[in-house]
Short mmCIF file of C-alpha atoms in Angstrom, two decimals:
data_model
loop_
_atom_site.label_atom_id
_atom_site.label_comp_id
_atom_site.label_asym_id
_atom_site.label_seq_id
_atom_site.Cartn_x
_atom_site.Cartn_y
_atom_site.Cartn_z
CA MET A 1 186.31 -103.68 113.21
CA THR A 2 186.98 -100.29 114.79
CA PRO A 3 185.05 -99.05 117.70
CA HIS A 4 182.08 -96.51 117.53
CA VAL A 5 182.03 -93.06 119.06
CA PRO A 6 180.81 -93.48 122.55
CA THR A 7 177.67 -92.00 123.99
CA ALA A 8 177.72 -90.44 127.43
CA THR A 9 174.96 -89.64 129.93
CA THR A 10 177.26 -88.08 132.59
CA LEU A 11 180.09 -85.60 132.41
CA GLY A 12 182.17 -87.97 134.48
CA GLU A 13 182.44 -90.33 131.37
CA VAL A 14 183.90 -87.48 129.34
CA TYR A 15 186.23 -85.55 131.66
CA ALA A 16 188.68 -86.33 134.47
CA GLY A 17 187.35 -85.85 137.90
CA ASP A 18 189.37 -82.69 138.76
CA VAL A 19 187.58 -80.68 135.92
CA VAL A 20 184.07 -82.04 136.02
CA SER A 21 182.60 -79.34 138.21
CA ASP A 22 183.98 -76.54 135.96
CA GLN A 23 182.73 -78.38 132.82
CA ALA A 24 179.30 -78.85 134.41
CA GLU A 25 178.81 -75.06 134.68
CA ARG A 26 179.98 -74.58 131.05
CA TRP A 27 177.63 -77.22 129.79
CA ARG A 28 174.68 -75.75 131.79
CA HIS A 29 175.30 -72.39 130.27
CA LEU A 30 175.46 -73.96 126.70
CA LEU A 31 172.18 -75.78 127.14
CA ASP A 32 170.37 -72.92 128.86
CA ARG A 33 171.49 -70.62 126.13
CA PHE A 34 170.36 -73.04 123.39
CA ARG A 35 166.91 -73.04 124.87
CA GLU A 36 166.88 -69.23 124.97
CA VAL A 37 168.01 -68.82 121.45
CA TYR A 38 165.80 -71.52 119.72
CA GLN A 39 162.93 -71.78 122.15
CA ARG A 40 163.31 -75.43 122.66
CA PRO A 41 165.91 -77.83 124.24
CA ALA A 42 168.82 -79.39 122.51
CA ASN A 43 168.57 -83.18 121.78
CA PHE A 44 172.28 -83.88 121.93
CA VAL A 45 175.78 -82.52 122.17
CA SER A 46 178.59 -83.65 119.82
CA ARG A 47 182.02 -83.11 121.42
CA SER A 48 185.58 -83.42 120.01
CA PRO A 49 188.79 -82.23 121.70
CA GLY A 50 191.83 -80.43 120.65
CA ARG A 51 195.24 -82.27 120.87
CA VAL A 52 198.88 -81.71 121.74
CA ASN A 53 201.48 -83.49 119.67
CA ILE A 54 204.24 -85.00 121.79
CA ILE A 55 206.41 -86.08 118.95
CA GLY A 56 206.18 -86.39 115.16
CA GLU A 57 205.81 -82.85 113.75
CA HIS A 58 204.86 -82.26 110.18
CA ILE A 59 205.29 -85.87 109.22
CA ASP A 60 201.73 -87.27 109.32
CA TYR A 61 200.98 -85.85 105.81
CA MET A 62 204.08 -87.74 104.59
CA LEU A 63 202.38 -90.91 106.11
CA TYR A 64 204.86 -91.52 109.02
CA GLU A 65 203.84 -92.33 112.53
CA VAL A 66 203.08 -89.78 115.29
CA LEU A 67 202.34 -89.64 118.98
CA PRO A 68 199.68 -87.04 119.99
CA MET A 69 197.26 -86.98 122.92
CA ALA A 70 193.96 -85.25 123.38
CA VAL A 71 193.54 -82.36 125.74
CA THR A 72 190.69 -81.30 127.82
CA ALA A 73 189.96 -78.23 125.75
CA ASP A 74 187.25 -79.02 123.20
CA ILE A 75 184.49 -78.00 120.82
CA LEU A 76 180.86 -78.60 121.86
CA ILE A 77 178.00 -78.51 119.37
CA ALA A 78 174.52 -78.62 120.80
CA VAL A 79 171.95 -79.70 118.28
CA THR A 80 168.22 -80.13 117.70
CA GLU A 81 167.30 -81.67 114.43
CA TYR A 82 164.03 -81.70 112.58
CA PRO A 83 162.94 -83.47 109.28
CA PRO A 84 162.79 -81.53 106.11
CA GLU A 85 159.24 -80.85 104.79
CA ALA A 86 157.95 -83.76 102.60
CA SER A 87 157.82 -81.72 99.50
CA SER A 88 161.08 -79.84 100.03
CA LEU A 89 164.35 -80.41 98.18
CA SER A 90 166.35 -78.62 100.82
CA SER A 91 166.66 -78.23 104.50
CA LYS A 92 167.88 -75.34 106.71
CA ILE A 93 170.86 -75.05 108.94
CA ARG A 94 170.96 -72.38 111.63
CA ILE A 95 174.28 -72.01 113.48
CA ARG A 96 175.21 -69.70 116.34
CA ASN A 97 178.15 -69.43 118.62
CA ILE A 98 178.21 -68.81 122.42
CA ASN A 99 180.62 -65.96 121.69
CA SER A 100 178.07 -64.03 119.41
CA THR A 101 180.04 -60.89 119.53
CA LYS A 102 183.06 -62.55 117.69
CA PHE A 103 181.23 -65.14 115.64
CA ALA A 104 178.19 -63.95 113.73
CA ASP A 105 175.03 -66.05 113.48
CA ARG A 106 174.75 -67.91 110.09
CA GLU A 107 171.89 -69.59 108.28
CA PHE A 108 172.06 -71.41 104.98
CA PRO A 109 170.05 -74.08 103.08
CA VAL A 110 171.33 -77.59 102.14
CA SER A 111 169.97 -78.74 98.80
CA SER A 112 169.62 -82.21 97.54
CA THR A 113 170.85 -81.18 94.10
CA GLU A 114 173.74 -78.83 95.04
CA GLY A 115 176.76 -79.04 97.34
CA VAL A 116 177.47 -76.79 100.19
CA ALA A 117 179.38 -73.71 99.09
CA ILE A 118 182.69 -73.00 101.02
CA ASP A 119 184.84 -70.02 100.16
CA ALA A 120 188.19 -71.19 101.29
CA SER A 121 189.68 -67.75 100.62
CA VAL A 122 187.70 -66.29 103.56
CA ASN A 123 188.52 -67.02 107.25
CA GLU A 124 184.92 -67.56 108.17
CA TRP A 125 184.13 -69.53 111.28
CA SER A 126 181.15 -71.41 109.99
CA ASN A 127 183.27 -72.91 107.17
CA TYR A 128 184.52 -75.49 109.62
CA PHE A 129 181.05 -76.74 110.26
CA LYS A 130 180.40 -76.66 106.58
CA ALA A 131 183.49 -78.76 105.99
CA GLY A 132 182.25 -81.41 108.39
CA LEU A 133 178.74 -81.15 106.92
CA CYS A 134 180.14 -81.80 103.34
CA GLY A 135 182.08 -84.90 104.55
CA ALA A 136 179.03 -86.25 106.36
CA LEU A 137 176.74 -85.65 103.45
CA THR A 138 179.07 -87.45 101.02
CA MET A 139 178.83 -90.57 103.29
CA LEU A 140 174.99 -90.24 103.83
CA ARG A 141 174.34 -89.99 100.13
CA LYS A 142 176.33 -93.06 99.45
CA ARG A 143 174.14 -94.87 101.88
CA HIS A 144 170.71 -93.25 101.10
CA GLY A 145 171.05 -92.09 97.43
CA LYS A 146 172.31 -89.01 95.77
CA ASP A 147 169.00 -87.17 96.20
CA PHE A 148 169.11 -87.56 100.12
CA VAL A 149 167.89 -84.43 101.83
CA PRO A 150 169.43 -84.04 105.28
CA ALA A 151 167.59 -83.00 108.47
CA GLY A 152 167.45 -79.45 109.38
CA MET A 153 169.58 -78.44 112.33
CA ASP A 154 169.57 -75.71 115.06
CA ILE A 155 173.04 -75.47 116.32
CA LEU A 156 174.87 -73.72 119.15
CA VAL A 157 178.64 -73.99 119.27
CA ASP A 158 181.00 -73.47 122.29
CA GLY A 159 184.71 -74.01 122.11
CA THR A 160 187.73 -73.79 124.55
CA VAL A 161 190.42 -74.84 122.09
CA PRO A 162 192.11 -71.47 121.38
CA SER A 163 192.40 -70.67 117.75
CA GLY A 164 195.82 -70.54 116.19
CA ALA A 165 197.54 -71.98 119.27
CA GLY A 166 198.64 -75.24 117.71
CA LEU A 167 196.16 -77.36 119.54
CA SER A 168 194.04 -78.04 116.41
CA SER A 169 190.83 -76.29 116.93
CA SER A 170 189.97 -76.61 113.39
CA ALA A 171 190.19 -80.54 113.40
CA ALA A 172 188.29 -80.61 116.55
CA PHE A 173 185.43 -78.39 114.97
CA VAL A 174 185.31 -80.38 111.79
CA CYS A 175 185.23 -83.74 113.58
CA ALA A 176 182.53 -82.50 116.05
CA SER A 177 180.60 -81.06 113.02
CA ALA A 178 180.65 -84.22 111.05
CA LEU A 179 179.60 -86.35 114.10
CA ALA A 180 176.78 -83.87 114.71
CA VAL A 181 175.51 -84.14 111.22
CA MET A 182 175.64 -87.96 111.07
CA THR A 183 173.83 -88.22 114.46
CA ALA A 184 171.16 -85.76 113.41
CA ASN A 185 170.49 -87.87 110.34
CA GLY A 186 169.96 -91.16 112.26
CA GLU A 187 173.43 -92.69 112.38
CA GLU A 188 173.10 -94.16 115.84
CA LYS A 189 176.55 -95.70 115.77
CA VAL A 190 179.39 -93.69 114.12
CA ASP A 191 182.46 -95.63 113.27
CA LYS A 192 185.57 -93.86 114.57
CA THR A 193 187.73 -94.60 111.56
CA GLU A 194 185.00 -93.59 109.22
CA LEU A 195 184.60 -90.25 111.08
CA VAL A 196 188.36 -89.59 111.04
CA GLU A 197 188.83 -90.39 107.32
CA LEU A 198 185.99 -88.14 106.24
CA ALA A 199 187.14 -85.39 108.56
CA ILE A 200 190.71 -85.45 107.08
CA VAL A 201 189.28 -85.01 103.55
CA SER A 202 186.69 -82.40 104.81
CA GLU A 203 189.21 -80.09 106.37
CA ARG A 204 190.96 -79.77 103.09
CA ALA A 205 187.86 -77.99 101.84
CA VAL A 206 188.81 -74.91 104.02
CA GLY A 207 192.13 -74.53 102.28
CA VAL A 208 194.63 -76.75 104.31
CA ASN A 209 196.64 -79.73 103.13
CA SER A 210 196.00 -81.55 106.36
CA GLY A 211 197.41 -84.96 107.28
CA GLY A 212 195.52 -87.20 109.67
CA MET A 213 197.10 -86.79 113.08
CA ASP A 214 194.94 -84.05 114.37
CA GLN A 215 191.73 -85.77 113.49
CA SER A 216 192.72 -89.21 114.83
CA ALA A 217 193.81 -87.71 118.18
CA SER A 218 190.51 -85.87 118.42
CA VAL A 219 188.37 -88.98 117.72
CA PHE A 220 190.35 -91.95 118.98
CA SER A 221 192.01 -90.80 122.23
CA LEU A 222 191.13 -92.47 125.50
CA ARG A 223 191.61 -90.71 128.90
CA GLY A 224 194.93 -91.42 130.49
CA SER A 225 196.77 -92.59 127.27
CA ALA A 226 198.67 -91.07 124.41
CA LEU A 227 197.87 -92.25 120.95
CA TYR A 228 200.33 -93.93 118.52
CA VAL A 229 198.88 -93.24 115.03
CA SER A 230 200.07 -94.89 111.84
CA PHE A 231 198.59 -94.31 108.27
CA LYS A 232 199.98 -97.35 106.30
CA PRO A 233 198.64 -99.60 105.05
CA THR A 234 195.54 -98.06 106.59
CA LEU A 235 194.72 -95.65 109.36
CA ARG A 236 195.49 -97.38 112.68
CA THR A 237 195.84 -96.27 116.31
CA ARG A 238 196.80 -97.82 119.65
CA THR A 239 196.94 -96.24 122.98
CA ILE A 240 200.23 -95.74 124.81
CA THR A 241 200.59 -95.51 128.60
CA PHE A 242 203.72 -93.72 129.91
CA PRO A 243 205.71 -95.71 132.28
CA ALA A 244 205.81 -94.74 136.03
CA THR A 245 208.91 -92.60 136.85
CA GLN A 246 210.46 -91.01 139.99
CA PRO A 247 209.94 -88.16 139.92
CA GLU A 248 206.70 -88.25 138.01
CA LEU A 249 206.84 -86.85 134.43
CA VAL A 250 204.48 -84.05 133.55
CA PHE A 251 203.72 -82.48 130.12
CA LEU A 252 203.32 -78.64 130.40
CA ILE A 253 201.77 -76.70 127.52
CA ALA A 254 202.73 -73.08 127.23
CA GLN A 255 201.24 -70.54 124.80
CA THR A 256 203.35 -67.97 123.04
CA PHE A 257 200.16 -65.90 122.26
CA VAL A 258 201.54 -65.56 118.78
CA GLN A 259 198.51 -66.68 116.63
CA ALA A 260 199.50 -69.19 114.01
CA ASP A 261 196.40 -69.69 111.87
CA LYS A 262 197.58 -72.21 109.24
CA HIS A 263 194.32 -71.42 107.28
CA VAL A 264 195.51 -67.84 106.88
CA THR A 265 199.30 -68.35 106.42
CA GLY A 266 199.08 -71.62 104.56
CA PRO A 267 200.59 -70.25 101.24
CA VAL A 268 203.97 -69.54 102.85
CA ASN A 269 203.93 -71.85 105.71
CA TYR A 270 201.91 -75.09 106.24
CA ASN A 271 200.68 -75.64 102.68
CA LEU A 272 204.12 -74.76 101.32
CA ARG A 273 205.68 -77.35 103.45
CA VAL A 274 203.31 -80.10 102.16
CA VAL A 275 204.25 -79.08 98.47
CA GLU A 276 207.99 -79.05 99.34
CA CYS A 277 207.84 -82.54 100.87
CA THR A 278 205.74 -83.95 98.03
CA LEU A 279 208.07 -82.47 95.38
CA ALA A 280 211.05 -83.86 97.40
CA ALA A 281 209.68 -87.30 97.07
CA GLU A 282 209.09 -86.86 93.42
CA VAL A 283 212.44 -85.40 92.72
CA LEU A 284 214.27 -88.08 94.74
CA ALA A 285 212.46 -90.80 92.88
CA LYS A 286 213.97 -89.36 89.65
CA LYS A 287 217.51 -88.75 91.01
CA LEU A 288 217.66 -92.25 92.69
CA GLY A 289 216.63 -93.77 89.25
CA LEU A 290 213.51 -95.54 90.40
CA LYS A 291 211.86 -97.50 87.52
CA LYS A 292 208.40 -97.25 88.87
CA PRO A 293 206.41 -93.99 89.52
CA LEU A 294 205.65 -93.26 93.16
CA PRO A 295 202.35 -94.94 94.22
CA LYS A 296 199.40 -92.67 94.57
CA ASP A 297 198.74 -92.66 98.30
CA ALA A 298 196.83 -90.94 101.08
CA GLY A 299 199.27 -87.97 101.08
CA PRO A 300 197.40 -84.63 100.45
CA LEU A 301 198.87 -84.30 96.98
CA GLY A 302 198.89 -88.06 96.25
CA ALA A 303 202.51 -88.86 96.91
CA SER A 304 204.68 -88.94 100.02
CA LEU A 305 208.20 -89.61 101.29
CA ARG A 306 206.92 -92.78 102.93
CA GLY A 307 205.76 -93.90 99.46
CA LEU A 308 209.24 -93.08 98.17
CA GLN A 309 210.86 -95.25 100.80
CA ASP A 310 208.55 -98.21 100.15
CA THR A 311 209.14 -97.93 96.39
CA TYR A 312 212.89 -97.57 96.76
CA PHE A 313 213.49 -100.50 98.98
CA GLY A 314 210.94 -102.50 97.05
CA GLU A 315 213.20 -102.12 93.88
CA VAL A 316 216.61 -102.22 95.52
CA GLU A 317 216.07 -104.92 98.14
CA GLY A 318 213.00 -106.67 96.74
CA ILE A 319 210.75 -105.85 99.72
CA GLU A 320 207.25 -106.50 98.47
CA ASN A 321 205.44 -105.22 101.50
CA ASN A 322 207.28 -102.70 103.57
CA ASP A 323 204.47 -102.48 106.14
CA THR A 324 205.60 -105.81 107.59
CA THR A 325 209.35 -104.72 107.94
CA SER A 326 210.83 -105.00 111.30
CA LEU A 327 211.37 -101.95 113.39
CA MET A 328 215.20 -102.36 113.19
CA ASP A 329 215.12 -102.75 109.45
CA PHE A 330 212.77 -99.74 108.97
CA GLN A 331 215.10 -97.61 111.11
CA ARG A 332 217.95 -98.70 108.96
CA GLN A 333 215.94 -97.82 105.82
CA LEU A 334 215.26 -94.39 107.08
CA GLY A 335 218.89 -93.78 107.86
CA HIS A 336 220.07 -94.92 104.48
CA LEU A 337 217.36 -92.85 102.70
CA LEU A 338 218.57 -89.82 104.73
CA HIS A 339 222.05 -90.48 103.54
CA LEU A 340 220.95 -90.80 99.89
CA SER A 341 218.75 -87.68 99.99
CA LYS A 342 221.80 -85.56 101.23
CA GLY A 343 223.87 -86.79 98.23
CA ALA A 344 220.96 -86.25 95.77
CA LEU A 345 219.57 -82.87 96.99
CA THR A 346 222.72 -80.84 97.07
CA GLU A 347 221.25 -77.30 96.70
CA SER A 348 220.98 -75.87 100.15
CA ALA A 349 219.60 -72.61 98.79
CA GLY A 350 216.76 -74.69 97.19
CA TYR A 351 215.39 -75.36 93.86
CA THR A 352 213.34 -73.15 91.46
CA ARG A 353 210.15 -74.19 89.85
CA GLU A 354 212.04 -74.42 86.55
CA GLU A 355 214.70 -76.70 88.09
CA VAL A 356 212.10 -78.95 89.72
CA ALA A 357 210.07 -79.22 86.57
CA SER A 358 213.07 -80.03 84.48
CA THR A 359 214.06 -82.80 86.82
CA LEU A 360 210.51 -84.23 86.77
CA GLY A 361 210.37 -83.93 83.00
CA ILE A 362 207.26 -81.63 83.03
CA SER A 363 206.47 -78.15 82.22
CA VAL A 364 206.24 -75.40 84.82
CA ASP A 365 202.62 -75.01 84.03
CA THR A 366 202.07 -78.60 84.62
CA LEU A 367 203.95 -78.52 87.89
CA ASN A 368 201.89 -75.59 89.09
CA GLU A 369 198.62 -77.26 88.11
CA ARG A 370 199.57 -80.58 89.71
CA TYR A 371 201.15 -79.38 92.96
CA THR A 372 200.30 -75.71 93.78
CA SER A 373 196.82 -74.91 92.25
CA ARG A 374 194.60 -76.70 94.65
CA PHE A 375 196.23 -74.99 97.66
CA PRO A 376 198.14 -72.05 96.21
CA VAL A 377 201.64 -71.40 97.62
CA ARG A 378 204.07 -68.51 97.35
CA ALA A 379 207.84 -69.42 97.02
CA GLU A 380 210.73 -68.52 94.88
CA ARG A 381 212.65 -71.60 95.78
CA PHE A 382 211.68 -75.02 97.41
CA LEU A 383 213.96 -76.12 100.25
CA LEU A 384 213.80 -79.90 99.39
CA ARG A 385 217.00 -80.91 101.15
CA GLN A 386 216.11 -79.40 104.52
CA ARG A 387 212.46 -80.51 104.48
CA THR A 388 213.45 -84.10 103.63
CA GLU A 389 216.01 -84.15 106.40
CA HIS A 390 213.47 -83.04 108.92
CA VAL A 391 210.84 -85.54 107.88
CA LEU A 392 213.25 -88.49 107.93
CA THR A 393 214.90 -87.67 111.14
CA GLU A 394 211.55 -86.95 112.87
CA ALA A 395 210.26 -90.28 111.67
CA LEU A 396 213.31 -91.82 113.30
CA ARG A 397 212.74 -89.79 116.47
CA VAL A 398 209.17 -91.01 116.89
CA LEU A 399 210.42 -94.63 116.65
CA ASP A 400 213.15 -94.00 119.25
CA PHE A 401 210.66 -92.34 121.47
CA MET A 402 208.33 -95.21 121.25
CA SER A 403 211.03 -97.77 121.91
CA LEU A 404 211.88 -95.98 125.11
CA LEU A 405 208.28 -95.94 126.25
CA GLU A 406 207.74 -99.62 125.53
CA SER A 407 211.08 -100.83 126.83
CA PRO A 408 212.19 -98.31 129.36
CA PRO A 409 215.39 -98.42 131.11
CA PRO A 410 215.24 -99.26 134.70
CA ASP A 411 216.60 -95.91 135.93
CA SER A 412 214.04 -93.06 135.77
CA GLN A 413 216.59 -90.35 135.20
CA THR A 414 218.01 -92.13 132.23
CA LEU A 415 214.53 -92.57 130.74
CA LEU A 416 213.55 -88.94 131.37
CA LYS A 417 216.80 -87.53 129.97
CA SER A 418 216.53 -89.74 126.88
CA LEU A 419 212.98 -88.77 126.17
CA GLY A 420 213.88 -85.10 126.80
CA SER A 421 216.87 -85.21 124.39
CA ILE A 422 214.50 -86.51 121.59
CA LEU A 423 212.13 -83.67 122.03
CA ASN A 424 215.03 -81.21 122.04
CA ALA A 425 216.28 -82.64 118.77
CA SER A 426 212.86 -82.34 117.36
CA GLN A 427 212.74 -78.57 118.20
CA ARG A 428 216.19 -77.96 116.70
CA SER A 429 215.06 -79.64 113.51
CA CYS A 430 211.73 -77.72 113.41
CA ARG A 431 213.61 -74.52 113.82
CA ASP A 432 216.65 -75.14 111.49
CA ASN A 433 215.35 -77.53 108.83
CA TYR A 434 211.69 -76.92 108.73
CA ASP A 435 211.70 -73.16 109.64
CA CYS A 436 208.49 -73.54 111.58
CA SER A 437 209.57 -72.08 114.93
CA CYS A 438 209.74 -68.48 115.87
CA PRO A 439 211.61 -66.45 118.40
CA GLU A 440 208.78 -66.71 121.05
CA LEU A 441 208.79 -70.61 120.80
CA ASP A 442 212.45 -70.67 121.03
CA LYS A 443 212.47 -68.54 124.19
CA LEU A 444 209.90 -70.58 125.97
CA CYS A 445 211.93 -73.75 125.22
CA GLU A 446 215.14 -72.00 126.35
CA LEU A 447 213.60 -70.81 129.64
CA ALA A 448 212.09 -74.19 130.35
CA LEU A 449 215.18 -76.06 129.90
CA GLY A 450 217.07 -73.74 132.11
CA ALA A 451 214.49 -74.02 134.87
CA GLY A 452 214.51 -77.90 134.91
CA ALA A 453 212.57 -79.24 131.93
CA TYR A 454 214.08 -82.31 130.40
CA GLY A 455 212.77 -81.62 126.90
CA SER A 456 210.92 -78.73 125.11
CA ARG A 457 209.61 -78.36 121.64
CA LEU A 458 206.91 -76.61 119.55
CA THR A 459 203.69 -78.50 119.09
CA GLY A 460 201.15 -78.15 116.28
CA ALA A 461 202.09 -76.53 113.05
CA GLY A 462 204.42 -73.98 114.70
CA TRP A 463 205.07 -70.39 113.57
CA GLY A 464 203.58 -69.41 117.04
CA GLY A 465 201.00 -71.25 118.87
CA CYS A 466 201.91 -73.66 121.67
CA SER A 467 204.96 -75.52 122.99
CA VAL A 468 205.05 -78.84 124.98
CA HIS A 469 207.62 -79.57 127.65
CA LEU A 470 208.64 -82.68 129.57
CA VAL A 471 209.05 -81.51 133.13
CA PRO A 472 209.59 -83.61 136.35
CA LEU A 473 206.68 -82.91 138.79
CA ASP A 474 209.01 -81.31 141.33
CA ARG A 475 210.14 -78.65 138.86
CA VAL A 476 206.77 -77.67 137.42
CA GLU A 477 206.56 -74.51 139.69
CA ASP A 478 210.12 -73.52 138.89
CA VAL A 479 209.34 -73.66 135.11
CA ARG A 480 206.04 -71.80 135.58
CA ARG A 481 207.64 -69.01 137.62
CA THR A 482 210.42 -68.64 135.14
CA TRP A 483 208.08 -68.24 132.30
CA GLU A 484 205.96 -65.78 134.05
CA LYS A 485 208.90 -63.63 134.97
CA GLU A 486 211.00 -63.88 131.84
CA TYR A 487 208.49 -64.19 129.16
CA TYR A 488 204.76 -63.36 129.99
CA ARG A 489 205.48 -60.37 132.11
CA LYS A 490 208.04 -59.04 129.68
CA HIS A 491 206.19 -59.65 126.47
CA PHE A 492 202.78 -58.83 127.85
CA PRO A 493 203.13 -56.34 130.82
CA ASP A 494 199.41 -55.99 131.26
CA ILE A 495 198.58 -59.73 131.21
CA SER A 496 195.79 -60.50 133.60
CA ASP A 497 195.98 -63.34 136.17
CA GLU A 498 193.32 -65.14 134.24
CA LYS A 499 195.19 -64.97 130.98
CA LEU A 500 198.24 -66.19 132.69
CA ARG A 501 196.51 -69.22 134.06
CA GLU A 502 195.31 -70.00 130.60
CA ALA A 503 198.84 -69.53 129.17
CA ILE A 504 200.35 -72.53 131.09
CA VAL A 505 198.51 -75.87 131.39
CA VAL A 506 199.50 -79.13 133.03
CA SER A 507 198.33 -81.54 130.31
CA LYS A 508 196.94 -84.92 131.11
CA PRO A 509 195.80 -87.22 128.26
CA GLY A 510 192.16 -86.68 127.64
CA SER A 511 189.33 -88.60 126.08
CA GLY A 512 188.29 -88.25 122.36
CA SER A 513 185.02 -87.67 120.69
CA PHE A 514 181.78 -88.26 122.55
CA LEU A 515 178.10 -87.87 121.97
CA PHE A 516 176.10 -86.65 124.88
CA LYS A 517 172.40 -87.33 124.98
CA VAL A 518 170.50 -84.56 126.68
CA SER A 519 167.86 -85.77 129.19
CA PRO A 520 164.56 -84.14 128.70
CA THR A 521 163.62 -81.87 131.58
#
């Protein structure tokens, strides 16, 4: 049995002590503004945080393990609910944002007979709430009947997770929204796994082939711990505490200020990578002569490289359940599959749709309908060899990183250098094999390493956004000063001190989703 989303009555239960006072002012403003806007107090606040991914980039949607942690930045949704009129077949949602100049007020009905319309072709802020609403309604109607009419809701949103920064503002918004809808409709105890699973599917409604890392980190994280997330045989998480080192290790997050909105650039970036990896799994299954088709699994397009691995070693080595394979054997499998993939996927320039379709024994029209119609992509060639190499080596890097954390060498320097080298290898693979870095990310990493960081890499989808850096505590200021002088002041000569403070954050593992009951005043 998985835990439920906790309910808090004080902010000290949600945030670390050093940020409670700042958060208290923000929460007061949210609740005061809610009362001004709707002429009545909020009943509760739904809260879900953003996340930083430490290691395991672009492999969650191929069902390999990842290691993220929640950050302090979060999405808050203040809510007052009210029952629909007895004779009505619909209810009304009114949603506003604290930043009303950037995000316009919205109002829409929710019918018992029709779904909630989401136009994924439009980058509309309220779509993320609607995505969470759709997922929650699906669950509520399974429990209460298909004609269930949800409660009406007055909503005010405040967010500190920067959009397009690679810290997963979209997943935080969808998770907080689904939690708010379920709570408004009488679900007093919301199961964390249930919330994550519906949020994963829900976010795909806004046009992204998302995996499950972002939602898992947003919901399951516990303050002070990173989160090891696995997806097979089912979604599972466990907390990971970093060993004490001398000097103390710190994770620094640095923004490029290059916006990387995967909902906008998905056809040539994020969604294209999902298609390429899925096609790589299908093509390799044919080229390696597998007798069975790949199993339909939780990958966004129904197949994954992890599914390929399980099927291949099931047929070749008679492994009936690869989920119980030892760590050493699983690492051996990944290495062998990597070797096989390099021999089978020989075209470094990529494969055309016609070539992929021919290998799979289907028409180009069928290929397009099956793999590129739900989330359209734009590509002349699919770089299957490079994408496979990244996914398999990154999966190995996650396992190596975890092994170091769970059985650290006695010498702190050896541990820190080993962890850092894994992060650096991840960045090289993201840059060279997955093409998801950018010059600004590369520069931040280069500067950090030169100033004393042990390891540096992009975090999030890439193509801009944020970077994460493993830095000894005694070198944090050196790295910060180097970035300010050599990156921020050069790229943004007019940057304000406030913006500069926002650009660089010492990240401590934060808590996951919370419900906050507002005390009547």
